[in-house]
Structure formats: structure tokens, C-alpha cells
Coordinates of C-alpha atoms in Angstrom, one line a residue:
Chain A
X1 CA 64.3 85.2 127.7
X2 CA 67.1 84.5 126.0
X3 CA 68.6 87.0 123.4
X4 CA 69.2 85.3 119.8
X5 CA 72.5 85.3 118.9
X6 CA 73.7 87.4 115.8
X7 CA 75.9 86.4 112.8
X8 CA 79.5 87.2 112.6
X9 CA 81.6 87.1 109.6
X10 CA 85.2 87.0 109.0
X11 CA 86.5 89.0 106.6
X12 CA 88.8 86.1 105.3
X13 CA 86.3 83.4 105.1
X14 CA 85.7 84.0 101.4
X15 CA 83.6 81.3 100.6
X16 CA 81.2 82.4 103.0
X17 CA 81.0 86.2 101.8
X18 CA 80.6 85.1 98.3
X19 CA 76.5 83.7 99.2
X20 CA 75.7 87.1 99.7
X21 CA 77.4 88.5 96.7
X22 CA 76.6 89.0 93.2
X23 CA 78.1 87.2 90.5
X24 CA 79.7 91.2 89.4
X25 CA 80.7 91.5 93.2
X26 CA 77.9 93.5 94.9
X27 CA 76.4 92.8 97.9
X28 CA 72.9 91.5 98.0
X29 CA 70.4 93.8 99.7
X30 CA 69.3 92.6 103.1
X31 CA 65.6 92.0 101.6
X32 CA 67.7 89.3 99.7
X33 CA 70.2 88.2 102.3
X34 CA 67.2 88.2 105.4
X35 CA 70.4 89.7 107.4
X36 CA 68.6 91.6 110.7
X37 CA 70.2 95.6 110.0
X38 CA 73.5 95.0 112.7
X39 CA 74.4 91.8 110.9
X40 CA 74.3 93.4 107.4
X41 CA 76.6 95.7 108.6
X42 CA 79.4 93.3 109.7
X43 CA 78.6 91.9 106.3
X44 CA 79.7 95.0 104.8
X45 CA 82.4 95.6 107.0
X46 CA 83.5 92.0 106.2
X47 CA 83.1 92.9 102.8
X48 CA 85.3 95.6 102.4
X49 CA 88.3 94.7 104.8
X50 CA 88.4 91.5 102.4
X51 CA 88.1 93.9 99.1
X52 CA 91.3 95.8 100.6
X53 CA 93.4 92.7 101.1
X54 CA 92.6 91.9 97.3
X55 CA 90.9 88.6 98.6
X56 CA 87.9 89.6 96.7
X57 CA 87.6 91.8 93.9
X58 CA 85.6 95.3 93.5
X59 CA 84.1 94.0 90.4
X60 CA 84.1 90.7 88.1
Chain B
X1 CA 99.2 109.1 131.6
X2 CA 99.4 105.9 130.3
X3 CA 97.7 104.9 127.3
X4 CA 95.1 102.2 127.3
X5 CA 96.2 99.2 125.5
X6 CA 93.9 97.0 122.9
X7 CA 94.4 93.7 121.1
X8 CA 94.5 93.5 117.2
X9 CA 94.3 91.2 114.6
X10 CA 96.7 92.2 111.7
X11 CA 97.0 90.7 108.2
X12 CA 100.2 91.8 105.8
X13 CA 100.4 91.3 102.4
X14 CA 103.8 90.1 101.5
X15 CA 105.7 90.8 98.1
X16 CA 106.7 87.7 96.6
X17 CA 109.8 88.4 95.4
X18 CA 111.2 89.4 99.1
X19 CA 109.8 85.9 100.5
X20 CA 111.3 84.1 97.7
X21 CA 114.7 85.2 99.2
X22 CA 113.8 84.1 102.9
X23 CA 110.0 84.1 104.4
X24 CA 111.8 83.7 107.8
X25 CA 113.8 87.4 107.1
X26 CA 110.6 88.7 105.5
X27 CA 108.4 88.0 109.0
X28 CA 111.8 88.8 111.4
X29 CA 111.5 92.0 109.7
X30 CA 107.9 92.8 110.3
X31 CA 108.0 91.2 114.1
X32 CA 110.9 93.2 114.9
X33 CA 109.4 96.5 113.4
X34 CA 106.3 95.9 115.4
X35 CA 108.4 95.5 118.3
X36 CA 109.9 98.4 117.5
X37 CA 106.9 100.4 118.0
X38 CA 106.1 98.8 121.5
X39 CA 103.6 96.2 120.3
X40 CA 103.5 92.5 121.7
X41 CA 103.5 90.0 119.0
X42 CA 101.2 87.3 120.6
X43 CA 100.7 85.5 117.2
X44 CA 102.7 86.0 113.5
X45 CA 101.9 83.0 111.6
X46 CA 101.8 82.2 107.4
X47 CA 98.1 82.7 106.5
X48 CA 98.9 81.7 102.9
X49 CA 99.9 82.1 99.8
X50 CA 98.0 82.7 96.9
X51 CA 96.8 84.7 93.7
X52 CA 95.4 88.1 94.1
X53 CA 92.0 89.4 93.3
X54 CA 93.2 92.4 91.4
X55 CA 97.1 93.0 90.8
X56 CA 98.5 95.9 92.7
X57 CA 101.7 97.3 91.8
X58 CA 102.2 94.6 89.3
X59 CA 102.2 91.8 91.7
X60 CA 99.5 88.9 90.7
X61 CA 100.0 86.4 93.7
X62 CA 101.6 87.1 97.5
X63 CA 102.0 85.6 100.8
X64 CA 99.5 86.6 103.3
X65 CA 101.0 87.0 107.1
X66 CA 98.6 86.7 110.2
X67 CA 99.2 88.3 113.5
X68 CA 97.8 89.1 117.1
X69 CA 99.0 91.9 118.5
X70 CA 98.7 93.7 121.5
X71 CA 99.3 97.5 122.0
X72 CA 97.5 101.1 121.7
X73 CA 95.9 102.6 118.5
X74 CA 99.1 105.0 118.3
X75 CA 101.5 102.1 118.2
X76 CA 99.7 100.8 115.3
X77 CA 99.5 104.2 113.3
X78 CA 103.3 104.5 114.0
X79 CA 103.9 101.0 112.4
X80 CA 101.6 101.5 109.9
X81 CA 102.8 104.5 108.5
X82 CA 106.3 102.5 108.3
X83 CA 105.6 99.4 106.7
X84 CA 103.6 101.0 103.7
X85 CA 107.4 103.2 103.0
X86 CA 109.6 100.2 103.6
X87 CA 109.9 96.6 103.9
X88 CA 108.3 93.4 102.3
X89 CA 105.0 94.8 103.5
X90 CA 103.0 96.4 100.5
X91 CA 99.7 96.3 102.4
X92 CA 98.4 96.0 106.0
X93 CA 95.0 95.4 107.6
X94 CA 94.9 95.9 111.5
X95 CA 91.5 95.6 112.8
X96 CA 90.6 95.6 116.9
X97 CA 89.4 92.7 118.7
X98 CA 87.9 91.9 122.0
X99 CA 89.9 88.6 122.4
X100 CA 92.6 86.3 120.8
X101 CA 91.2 82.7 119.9
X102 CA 92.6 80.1 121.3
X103 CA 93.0 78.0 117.7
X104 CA 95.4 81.0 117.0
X105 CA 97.4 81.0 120.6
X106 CA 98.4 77.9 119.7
X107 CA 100.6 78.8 116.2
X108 CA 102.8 81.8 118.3
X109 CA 105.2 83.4 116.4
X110 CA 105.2 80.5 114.0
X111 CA 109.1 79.0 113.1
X112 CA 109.2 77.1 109.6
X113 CA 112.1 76.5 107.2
X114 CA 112.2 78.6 103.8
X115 CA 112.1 75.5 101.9
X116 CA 108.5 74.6 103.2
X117 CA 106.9 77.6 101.3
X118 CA 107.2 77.3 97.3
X119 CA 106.1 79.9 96.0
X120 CA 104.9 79.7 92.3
X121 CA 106.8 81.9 89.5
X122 CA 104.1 84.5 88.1
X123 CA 103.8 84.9 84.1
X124 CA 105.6 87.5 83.0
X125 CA 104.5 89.1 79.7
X126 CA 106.8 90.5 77.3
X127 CA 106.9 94.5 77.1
X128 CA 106.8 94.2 73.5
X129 CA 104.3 93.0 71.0
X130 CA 106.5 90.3 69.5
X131 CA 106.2 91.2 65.1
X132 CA 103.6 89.0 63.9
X133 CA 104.8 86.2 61.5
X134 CA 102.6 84.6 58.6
X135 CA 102.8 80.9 58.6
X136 CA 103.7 79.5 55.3
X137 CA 99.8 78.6 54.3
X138 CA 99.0 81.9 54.4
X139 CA 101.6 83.3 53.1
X140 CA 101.3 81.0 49.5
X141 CA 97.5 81.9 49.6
X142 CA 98.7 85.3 49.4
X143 CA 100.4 85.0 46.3
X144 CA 98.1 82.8 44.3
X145 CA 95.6 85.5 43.3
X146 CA 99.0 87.7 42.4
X147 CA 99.8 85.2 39.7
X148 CA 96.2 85.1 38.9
X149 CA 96.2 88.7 37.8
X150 CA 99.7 88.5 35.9
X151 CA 98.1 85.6 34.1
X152 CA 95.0 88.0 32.6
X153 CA 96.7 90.2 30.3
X154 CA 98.0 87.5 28.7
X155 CA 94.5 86.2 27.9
X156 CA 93.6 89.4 26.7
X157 CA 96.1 89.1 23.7
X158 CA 95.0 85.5 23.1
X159 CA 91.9 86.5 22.6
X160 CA 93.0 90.0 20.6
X161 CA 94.9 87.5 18.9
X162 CA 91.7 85.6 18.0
X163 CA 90.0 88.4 16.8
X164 CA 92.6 89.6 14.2
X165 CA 93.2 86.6 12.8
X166 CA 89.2 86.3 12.0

């Protein structure tokens, strides 16, 4: 059987990181997102390396 | 022993005002401090450059340098530790990766003339409230209800006037 493949996410696609954020910069819960608990973690990861490079900001 | 090497991706945020004077010097400088430390630059390439998020240190926009590196973790804490005390770096991202994409083995260390970036002058703003001036208008509405009240005396003693003489 083959195993389903996971999401990645690059820490300077903005774009894409900005679905699964509020409009004040929060992440969306996973409940919201429907991220399985390994890719809501690279999220966050994602997330926060992008926060530290000032490509998004910590709050709006 | 021999330490085990990995491969990173590194991102550099580069001050404006450094670029501005060469981009070429600005990414000689970093390459050759990485080399420095014993890392192989695979990939240095412009990622961009745009406006920040948040300022930091003042700075509203800057010019965002990619790289693929190759090397071990203390390589990468030496280098670190060096760019945030000197150079056109004020802020560096190096993150470990299994494998260097192919789209990004083709840039290399990338070679582009100065001219080719334009970077856009930031707004500066003044360090002191510039003194407020009233336009005319409001100025002249000012001093109406001044004459106004000079004027009402005067019509007191008309009308004291009025009284006496009855």
C-alpha cells in the first residue's frame, strides 16, 4: 500500500503561508487548517523561519 | 576525527545602503567569509529585493541573498557568529537540508552587474516635528471674533448714550 504523501512548505513561499493565517498573523488551528499533526508542524516551523527573515510580520 | 559534513540552505538579509555601493562586493564578502570558515558555496544567488515586514534597526526594505552550502554545523556557528558583528549581513537564516534542487544548481554562485539591481530610496522622516503653520483662512477666522468683541463696548455707550439722552 502505498504511503500518502505529506505537505511541505517553504518558509519563503509567502503566499502560500498566508491561507493558513489570520488576518492579525496567527496561525489557524489544525481543526481549521485539516493539516494531519507532522504537517502542522512544518507549518509552524515554516512560519517562524519566515517571521525571522521579516517576510511576514508577528502581528498586523 | 573528522566531522560529518551536511548541506544547508542559507538566506542573508542584506543592508541596503552597503548594496547600493556594489551588490557584487556585498556577496564577494559573504562567499569569501563562508569560505573562510571551510564551507563550499554550491549556490549564492539574489533572492530579491523588497520591503520588510517589520523595520529592524531602522531599515524598511533590503536585499535578500540565497545560498547552498555545504559544510558541518560548527562551520556554520563560526560564520554565524561573524556575520551578525560585521559585514552587510544584518540577519542570517541557515537551515539543513537533505538535498540541493536542481532549479537552484543551475544559478551557481550567480555573476550580475551592479547596475541590474536598483534599489528604491526608502522615506526618510524628518527628526523634527516641522512648527506647524496656519494657512491664511484660518488665521483671518481667527481674528474676526477679536474685532467682534472690540466692537461691543462701543455699543454699550450707544446705547448708555440712548438712555441719557431720554
Amino acid at each position: 500500500m502505498a504511503s500518502k504523501k505529506t505537505r511541505m512548505f517553504d518558509y519563503k513561499d509567502v503566499e502560500d503561508l498566508q491561507v493558513y493565517m489570520t488576518a492579525q498573523g496567527k496561525i489557524h488551528p489544525a481543526k481549521r487548517t485539516g493539516l494531519s499533526g507532522r504537517e502542522q508542524r512544518r507549518l509552524k516551523r515554516a512560519v517562524k523561519y519566515a517571521r525571522l527573515m521579516s517576510l511576514i510580520s508577528y502581528v498586523s | 576525527m573528522t566531522e560529518k559534513k551536511y548541506i544547508y540552505q542559507a538566506m542573508f538579509l542584506l543592508d541596503n545602503e552597503e548594496v547600493r555601493k556594489g551588490f557584487n562586493a556585498a556577496k564577494d564578502w559573504i562567499q569569501s567569509s563562508l569560505e573562510k570558515h571551510g564551507l563550499e558555496v554550491k549556490v549564492l544567488r539574489l533572492w530579491g529585493e523588497r520591503q520588510l515586514a517589520y523595520p529592524i534597526g531602522g531599515r524598511k526594505r533590503a536585499t535578500y541573498l540565497l545560498g547552498w552550502l555545504e559544510g558541518s554545523g560548527d562551520m556554520v556557528n563560526e560564520v554565524r557568529r561573524e556575520l551578525y558583528l560585521i559585514g552587510p549581513a544584518f540577519r542570517c537564516l541557515f537551515l539543513q537540508e537533505d538535498a540541493i534542487p536542481e532549479e537552484e544548481l543551475v544559478y551557481g554562485i550567480q555573476k550580475m552587474e551592479d547596475s541590474e539591481l536598483i534599489i528604491p530610496e526608502e522615506f526618510q522622516e524628518p527628526d523634527f516635528e516641522e512648527p506647524y503653520e496656519e494657512p491664511e483662512e484660518e488665521q483671518a477666522a481667527k481674528d474676526e471674533p477679536k474685532e467682534e468683541k472690540a466692537e461691543k463696548p462701543n455699543s454699550a455707550e450707544k446705547t448708555e448714550e440712548v438712555k441719557t439722552d431720554g
